[in-house]
């Protein structure tokens, strides 16, 4: 406990940590700004322009509507025969409607799931990772780790105190940043008169988001024990995110259940889904491919992340215990 209190005090006194806190707060406010922009209501000018466009399209429909429906039905029949199944082009719903010409109005739920949640997760993860990394890597860079071990030679105690300290120190920060984003996003939609209904699912997403900063901080601290450099940790994480999560998993979608991003989304959203292309050879020699939706359960995502964190912490402990400090 003495080591843990010492580490917490050291983190609190580090200037770089406070700079990261400020940067995280500003980034959170930037997420709120995107919410304010997304919640912009339809203006009177936009409504007038939409009405003019609707009247023009309605006049065209009155002159050419029957011909357009006939062409639609003909194309529908052709595609149905070509694919060997029934295809519905909704030809009976082609008549213009006024709402088609209005800019889409985003609800709070749509904005959170589509924009705010990915952005806020990125902000929280980067801030947590940076704090955890610099809190440990600086000890190796300055040589203080070797000095510390002369006073307290039990490496596992040192390891546990440093990893535990970054986890505990980032909990208040997680509450602060998540609160800024959550209440700020809701306030932006409420003040602009948009649909700001908060569902139970959204509340639970906010609760689960609180774990992002501490988990990222723990990952950063362990990686710093492994490579002993803040720059190398950030380069490794960025390379993995681009090469594996961004390119490989996007190209080979069947890897999604084994990806960090896919399971992090599954954890936050209480389940996740992805699409897999399944192709079949046709009798005429052609190849027909259809997208099939696959799901990742919340239990799977929770288990995946728990095992990943435990393995990472265990590997870091083994390496630190056996590796030379110099």
Coordinates of C-alpha atoms in Angstrom, one line a residue:
X1 CA 0.0 0.0 0.0
X2 CA 2.9 2.4 0.7
X3 CA 4.2 1.8 -2.8
X4 CA 0.8 2.3 -4.3
X5 CA 0.3 5.6 -2.5
X6 CA 3.8 6.7 -3.6
X7 CA 3.0 5.9 -7.2
X8 CA -0.4 7.7 -7.0
X9 CA 1.4 10.8 -5.7
X10 CA 4.1 10.6 -8.3
X11 CA 1.5 10.4 -11.1
X12 CA -0.4 13.3 -9.6
X13 CA 2.7 15.5 -9.6
X14 CA 3.8 14.7 -13.1
X15 CA 3.3 17.8 -15.4
X16 CA 2.8 15.7 -18.5
X17 CA -0.1 13.9 -16.9
X18 CA -1.9 17.2 -16.3
X19 CA -1.2 18.3 -19.9
X20 CA -2.8 15.1 -21.1
X21 CA -5.8 15.7 -18.8
X22 CA -6.2 19.2 -20.3
X23 CA -5.8 17.8 -23.8
X24 CA -8.4 15.1 -23.1
X25 CA -10.8 17.7 -21.8
X26 CA -10.4 19.9 -24.9
X27 CA -10.8 16.8 -27.1
X28 CA -14.0 15.9 -25.2
X29 CA -15.3 19.4 -25.8
X30 CA -14.6 19.0 -29.5
X31 CA -16.8 15.9 -29.5
X32 CA -19.5 18.0 -27.9
X33 CA -19.1 20.5 -30.7
X34 CA -19.8 17.8 -33.3
X35 CA -22.9 17.1 -31.4
X36 CA -24.0 20.7 -31.4
X37 CA -23.4 20.8 -35.2
X38 CA -25.3 17.5 -35.7
X39 CA -28.3 18.8 -33.7
X40 CA -28.9 21.8 -36.0
X41 CA -32.6 22.0 -36.7
X42 CA -34.0 22.5 -40.2
X43 CA -34.2 26.2 -41.0
X44 CA -37.1 28.1 -42.6
X45 CA -34.9 28.7 -45.7
X46 CA -34.3 25.0 -46.0
X47 CA -38.0 24.2 -45.6
X48 CA -38.8 26.7 -48.4
X49 CA -36.2 25.3 -50.7
X50 CA -37.5 21.7 -50.0
X51 CA -41.1 22.8 -50.8
X52 CA -40.0 24.3 -54.1
X53 CA -38.1 21.1 -55.0
X54 CA -41.1 19.0 -54.0
X55 CA -43.5 21.1 -56.2
X56 CA -41.2 20.7 -59.2
X57 CA -40.8 17.0 -58.8
X58 CA -44.6 16.6 -58.2
X59 CA -45.3 18.4 -61.5
X60 CA -42.9 16.1 -63.3
X61 CA -44.5 13.1 -61.6
X62 CA -48.0 14.1 -62.8
X63 CA -46.6 14.2 -66.4
X64 CA -44.4 11.2 -66.4
X65 CA -45.5 9.1 -63.4
X66 CA -47.2 6.3 -65.2
X67 CA -44.2 5.9 -67.6
X68 CA -41.7 5.8 -64.6
X69 CA -43.8 3.1 -62.9
X70 CA -43.9 1.0 -66.1
X71 CA -40.1 1.3 -66.5
X72 CA -39.6 0.4 -62.8
X73 CA -41.8 -2.7 -63.1
X74 CA -40.1 -3.8 -66.3
X75 CA -36.6 -3.5 -64.6
X76 CA -37.9 -5.3 -61.6
X77 CA -39.1 -8.2 -63.7
X78 CA -35.8 -8.3 -65.6
X79 CA -33.7 -8.5 -62.4
X80 CA -36.0 -11.1 -60.9
X81 CA -35.6 -13.4 -63.9
X82 CA -31.8 -12.8 -63.9
X83 CA -31.3 -13.6 -60.2
X84 CA -33.9 -16.4 -60.1
X85 CA -35.9 -14.9 -57.3
X86 CA -38.4 -12.2 -56.4
X87 CA -37.1 -8.7 -56.3
X88 CA -39.2 -5.7 -55.1
X89 CA -38.2 -2.2 -56.3
X90 CA -41.1 -0.6 -54.4
X91 CA -42.5 0.8 -57.7
X92 CA -45.8 1.6 -56.0
X93 CA -44.0 4.0 -53.7
X94 CA -42.3 6.3 -56.3
X95 CA -44.6 9.2 -55.9
X96 CA -42.6 12.2 -54.4
X97 CA -43.2 13.0 -50.7
X98 CA -42.4 16.4 -49.1
X99 CA -40.1 14.9 -46.4
X100 CA -37.8 13.5 -49.1
X101 CA -36.5 17.0 -49.9
X102 CA -35.8 18.0 -46.3
X103 CA -32.3 17.6 -44.7
X104 CA -32.3 14.6 -42.4
X105 CA -32.8 15.5 -38.7
X106 CA -30.5 13.5 -36.5
X107 CA -31.7 12.1 -33.2
X108 CA -29.6 11.8 -30.1
X109 CA -29.5 8.0 -30.4
X110 CA -28.4 8.1 -34.0
X111 CA -25.7 10.7 -33.3
X112 CA -24.3 8.8 -30.3
X113 CA -24.2 5.4 -32.1
X114 CA -22.9 6.8 -35.4
X115 CA -20.5 9.6 -34.4
X116 CA -20.2 10.5 -30.7
X117 CA -19.4 7.0 -29.4
X118 CA -16.6 6.2 -31.9
X119 CA -15.0 9.6 -31.4
X120 CA -15.3 9.6 -27.6
X121 CA -13.9 6.0 -27.4
X122 CA -10.9 7.1 -29.5
X123 CA -10.3 10.2 -27.3
X124 CA -10.6 8.2 -24.0
X125 CA -8.4 5.3 -25.2
X126 CA -5.6 7.6 -26.5
X127 CA -5.6 9.7 -23.3
X128 CA -5.6 6.6 -21.1
X129 CA -2.9 4.9 -23.2
X130 CA -0.7 8.0 -23.1
X131 CA -1.0 8.5 -19.3
X132 CA -0.2 4.8 -18.6
X133 CA 2.7 4.8 -21.0
X134 CA 4.4 7.9 -19.8
X135 CA 3.9 7.1 -16.1
X136 CA 6.1 3.9 -16.5
X137 CA 8.4 4.7 -19.5
X138 CA 9.7 7.8 -17.9
X139 CA 11.1 5.7 -15.0
X140 CA 13.2 3.7 -17.5
X141 CA 14.3 6.7 -19.5
X142 CA 15.5 8.5 -16.4
X143 CA 17.1 5.5 -14.7
X144 CA 14.9 5.9 -11.7
X145 CA 13.6 2.3 -12.1
X146 CA 17.0 0.9 -11.3
X147 CA 17.4 3.2 -8.3
X148 CA 13.9 2.2 -7.1
X149 CA 14.8 -1.5 -7.2
X150 CA 17.8 -1.0 -5.0
X151 CA 15.4 0.2 -2.2
X152 CA 12.6 -2.2 -3.0
X153 CA 14.0 -5.2 -4.9
X154 CA 10.8 -7.1 -5.1
X155 CA 9.9 -6.6 -8.7
X156 CA 6.4 -7.9 -8.7
X157 CA 5.5 -5.4 -6.0
X158 CA 6.9 -2.6 -8.0
X159 CA 5.1 -3.9 -11.1
X160 CA 1.7 -4.3 -9.3
X161 CA 2.0 -0.8 -7.7
X162 CA 2.7 1.0 -10.9
X163 CA 0.1 -0.8 -13.0
X164 CA -2.5 -0.5 -10.1
X165 CA -1.7 3.2 -9.7
X166 CA -2.3 4.1 -13.3
X167 CA -5.6 2.2 -13.2
X168 CA -6.8 4.0 -10.0
X169 CA -5.5 7.4 -11.0
X170 CA -7.4 7.4 -14.3
X171 CA -10.8 6.5 -12.8
X172 CA -11.6 10.1 -11.8
X173 CA -10.4 11.3 -15.2
X174 CA -12.6 8.7 -16.9
X175 CA -15.6 10.0 -14.9
X176 CA -14.7 13.6 -15.9
X177 CA -14.2 13.1 -19.6
X178 CA -17.2 10.7 -20.0
X179 CA -19.4 13.2 -18.1
X180 CA -18.3 16.1 -20.3
X181 CA -19.0 14.1 -23.4
X182 CA -22.3 12.6 -22.2
X183 CA -23.9 15.6 -20.6
X184 CA -22.5 17.9 -23.3
X185 CA -23.9 15.8 -26.1
X186 CA -27.3 15.5 -24.4
X187 CA -27.3 19.3 -23.7
X188 CA -26.5 20.2 -27.3
X189 CA -29.5 18.2 -28.6
X190 CA -31.8 19.5 -25.8
X191 CA -30.8 23.2 -26.3
X192 CA -31.3 23.0 -30.1
X193 CA -34.7 21.4 -29.8
X194 CA -33.7 18.1 -31.4
X195 CA -34.8 14.7 -30.2
X196 CA -32.8 14.3 -27.0
X197 CA -34.4 11.2 -25.6
X198 CA -32.0 9.1 -23.5
X199 CA -32.8 5.4 -23.6
X200 CA -31.7 2.8 -21.0
X201 CA -29.3 1.3 -23.6
X202 CA -27.6 4.7 -23.9
X203 CA -27.2 5.0 -20.2
X204 CA -25.6 1.6 -20.0
X205 CA -23.3 2.5 -22.8
X206 CA -22.2 5.5 -20.8
X207 CA -21.5 3.3 -17.7
X208 CA -19.5 0.8 -19.7
X209 CA -17.5 3.6 -21.4
X210 CA -16.1 4.5 -17.9
X211 CA -13.9 1.5 -18.2
X212 CA -12.1 2.6 -21.4
X213 CA -9.6 5.1 -19.8
X214 CA -8.4 2.8 -17.0
X215 CA -8.1 -0.2 -19.3
X216 CA -6.2 1.8 -21.9
X217 CA -3.9 3.1 -19.1
X218 CA -3.2 -0.4 -17.8
X219 CA -2.4 -1.5 -21.4
X220 CA -0.1 1.5 -21.8
X221 CA 1.7 0.8 -18.6
X222 CA 2.3 -2.8 -19.4
X223 CA 3.5 -2.0 -22.9
X224 CA 5.9 0.5 -21.4
X225 CA 7.3 -2.3 -19.1
X226 CA 7.8 -4.4 -22.2
X227 CA 9.5 -1.8 -24.6
X228 CA 10.5 0.9 -22.1
X229 CA 9.9 3.8 -24.4
X230 CA 6.8 6.0 -24.8
X231 CA 7.6 6.7 -28.5
X232 CA 7.9 3.0 -29.3
X233 CA 4.7 2.1 -27.4
X234 CA 2.7 4.7 -29.4
X235 CA 4.4 3.6 -32.7
X236 CA 3.5 -0.1 -32.0
X237 CA -0.1 0.7 -31.1
X238 CA -0.5 3.0 -34.1
X239 CA 1.0 0.4 -36.4
X240 CA -1.2 -2.4 -35.0
X241 CA -4.3 -0.2 -35.3
X242 CA -3.6 0.7 -38.9
X243 CA -2.2 -2.6 -40.2
X244 CA -4.3 -5.2 -38.2
X245 CA -7.5 -3.5 -37.1
X246 CA -7.8 -1.0 -40.0
X247 CA -6.6 -3.0 -43.0
X248 CA -6.5 -6.8 -42.2
X249 CA -9.7 -7.0 -40.3
X250 CA -11.6 -4.8 -42.7
X251 CA -10.3 -6.9 -45.6
X252 CA -10.9 -10.3 -43.9
X253 CA -14.2 -9.7 -42.1
X254 CA -14.2 -13.2 -40.5
X255 CA -11.5 -12.0 -38.2
X256 CA -13.8 -9.4 -36.6
X257 CA -14.7 -11.7 -33.6
X258 CA -10.9 -11.8 -32.8
X259 CA -10.2 -8.1 -33.2
X260 CA -9.8 -5.6 -30.3
X261 CA -12.0 -3.1 -32.1
X262 CA -14.8 -5.5 -32.9
X263 CA -15.0 -6.7 -29.3
X264 CA -14.6 -3.2 -27.8
X265 CA -17.6 -2.2 -29.8
X266 CA -19.4 -5.3 -28.7
X267 CA -18.6 -4.4 -25.1
X268 CA -19.8 -0.8 -25.4
X269 CA -22.9 -1.5 -27.4
X270 CA -23.9 -4.8 -25.8
X271 CA -23.2 -6.8 -28.9
X272 CA -21.9 -6.2 -32.3
X273 CA -22.6 -7.3 -35.9
X274 CA -20.6 -7.5 -39.1
X275 CA -21.1 -8.7 -42.6
X276 CA -19.4 -11.6 -44.4
X277 CA -19.6 -12.2 -48.2
X278 CA -20.6 -15.7 -49.1
X279 CA -20.3 -16.6 -52.8
X280 CA -21.9 -19.4 -54.7
X281 CA -21.2 -20.7 -58.2
X282 CA -24.3 -20.4 -60.4
X283 CA -25.5 -22.9 -63.0
X284 CA -24.6 -20.4 -65.8
X285 CA -21.0 -20.2 -64.6
X286 CA -21.4 -16.9 -62.9
X287 CA -20.6 -16.2 -59.2
X288 CA -23.2 -14.8 -56.9
X289 CA -22.1 -13.2 -53.6
X290 CA -24.5 -12.2 -50.8
X291 CA -23.7 -10.4 -47.6
X292 CA -24.6 -12.4 -44.5
X293 CA -24.8 -10.6 -41.1
X294 CA -22.9 -12.2 -38.3
X295 CA -23.2 -11.2 -34.6
X296 CA -20.8 -11.0 -31.7
X297 CA -22.4 -11.4 -28.3
X298 CA -21.8 -9.2 -25.3
X299 CA -20.6 -12.3 -23.3
X300 CA -18.0 -13.1 -26.0
X301 CA -16.7 -9.5 -26.1
X302 CA -16.5 -9.3 -22.3
X303 CA -14.7 -12.6 -22.1
X304 CA -12.3 -11.6 -25.0
X305 CA -11.4 -8.3 -23.4
X306 CA -11.0 -9.8 -19.9
X307 CA -8.7 -12.6 -21.2
X308 CA -6.7 -10.1 -23.3
X309 CA -6.1 -7.8 -20.3
X310 CA -5.1 -10.7 -18.0
X311 CA -2.7 -12.1 -20.6
X312 CA -1.1 -8.8 -21.3
X313 CA -0.6 -8.0 -17.6
X314 CA 0.8 -11.5 -17.0
X315 CA 3.2 -11.3 -19.9
X316 CA 4.4 -7.9 -18.6
X317 CA 4.9 -9.2 -15.1
X318 CA 7.0 -12.2 -16.4
X319 CA 9.1 -10.0 -18.6
X320 CA 9.8 -7.4 -15.9
X321 CA 10.6 -10.0 -13.3
X322 CA 13.2 -11.8 -15.5
X323 CA 14.6 -9.0 -17.7
X324 CA 17.7 -6.9 -16.9
X325 CA 17.0 -3.2 -16.1
X326 CA 20.1 -2.0 -17.9

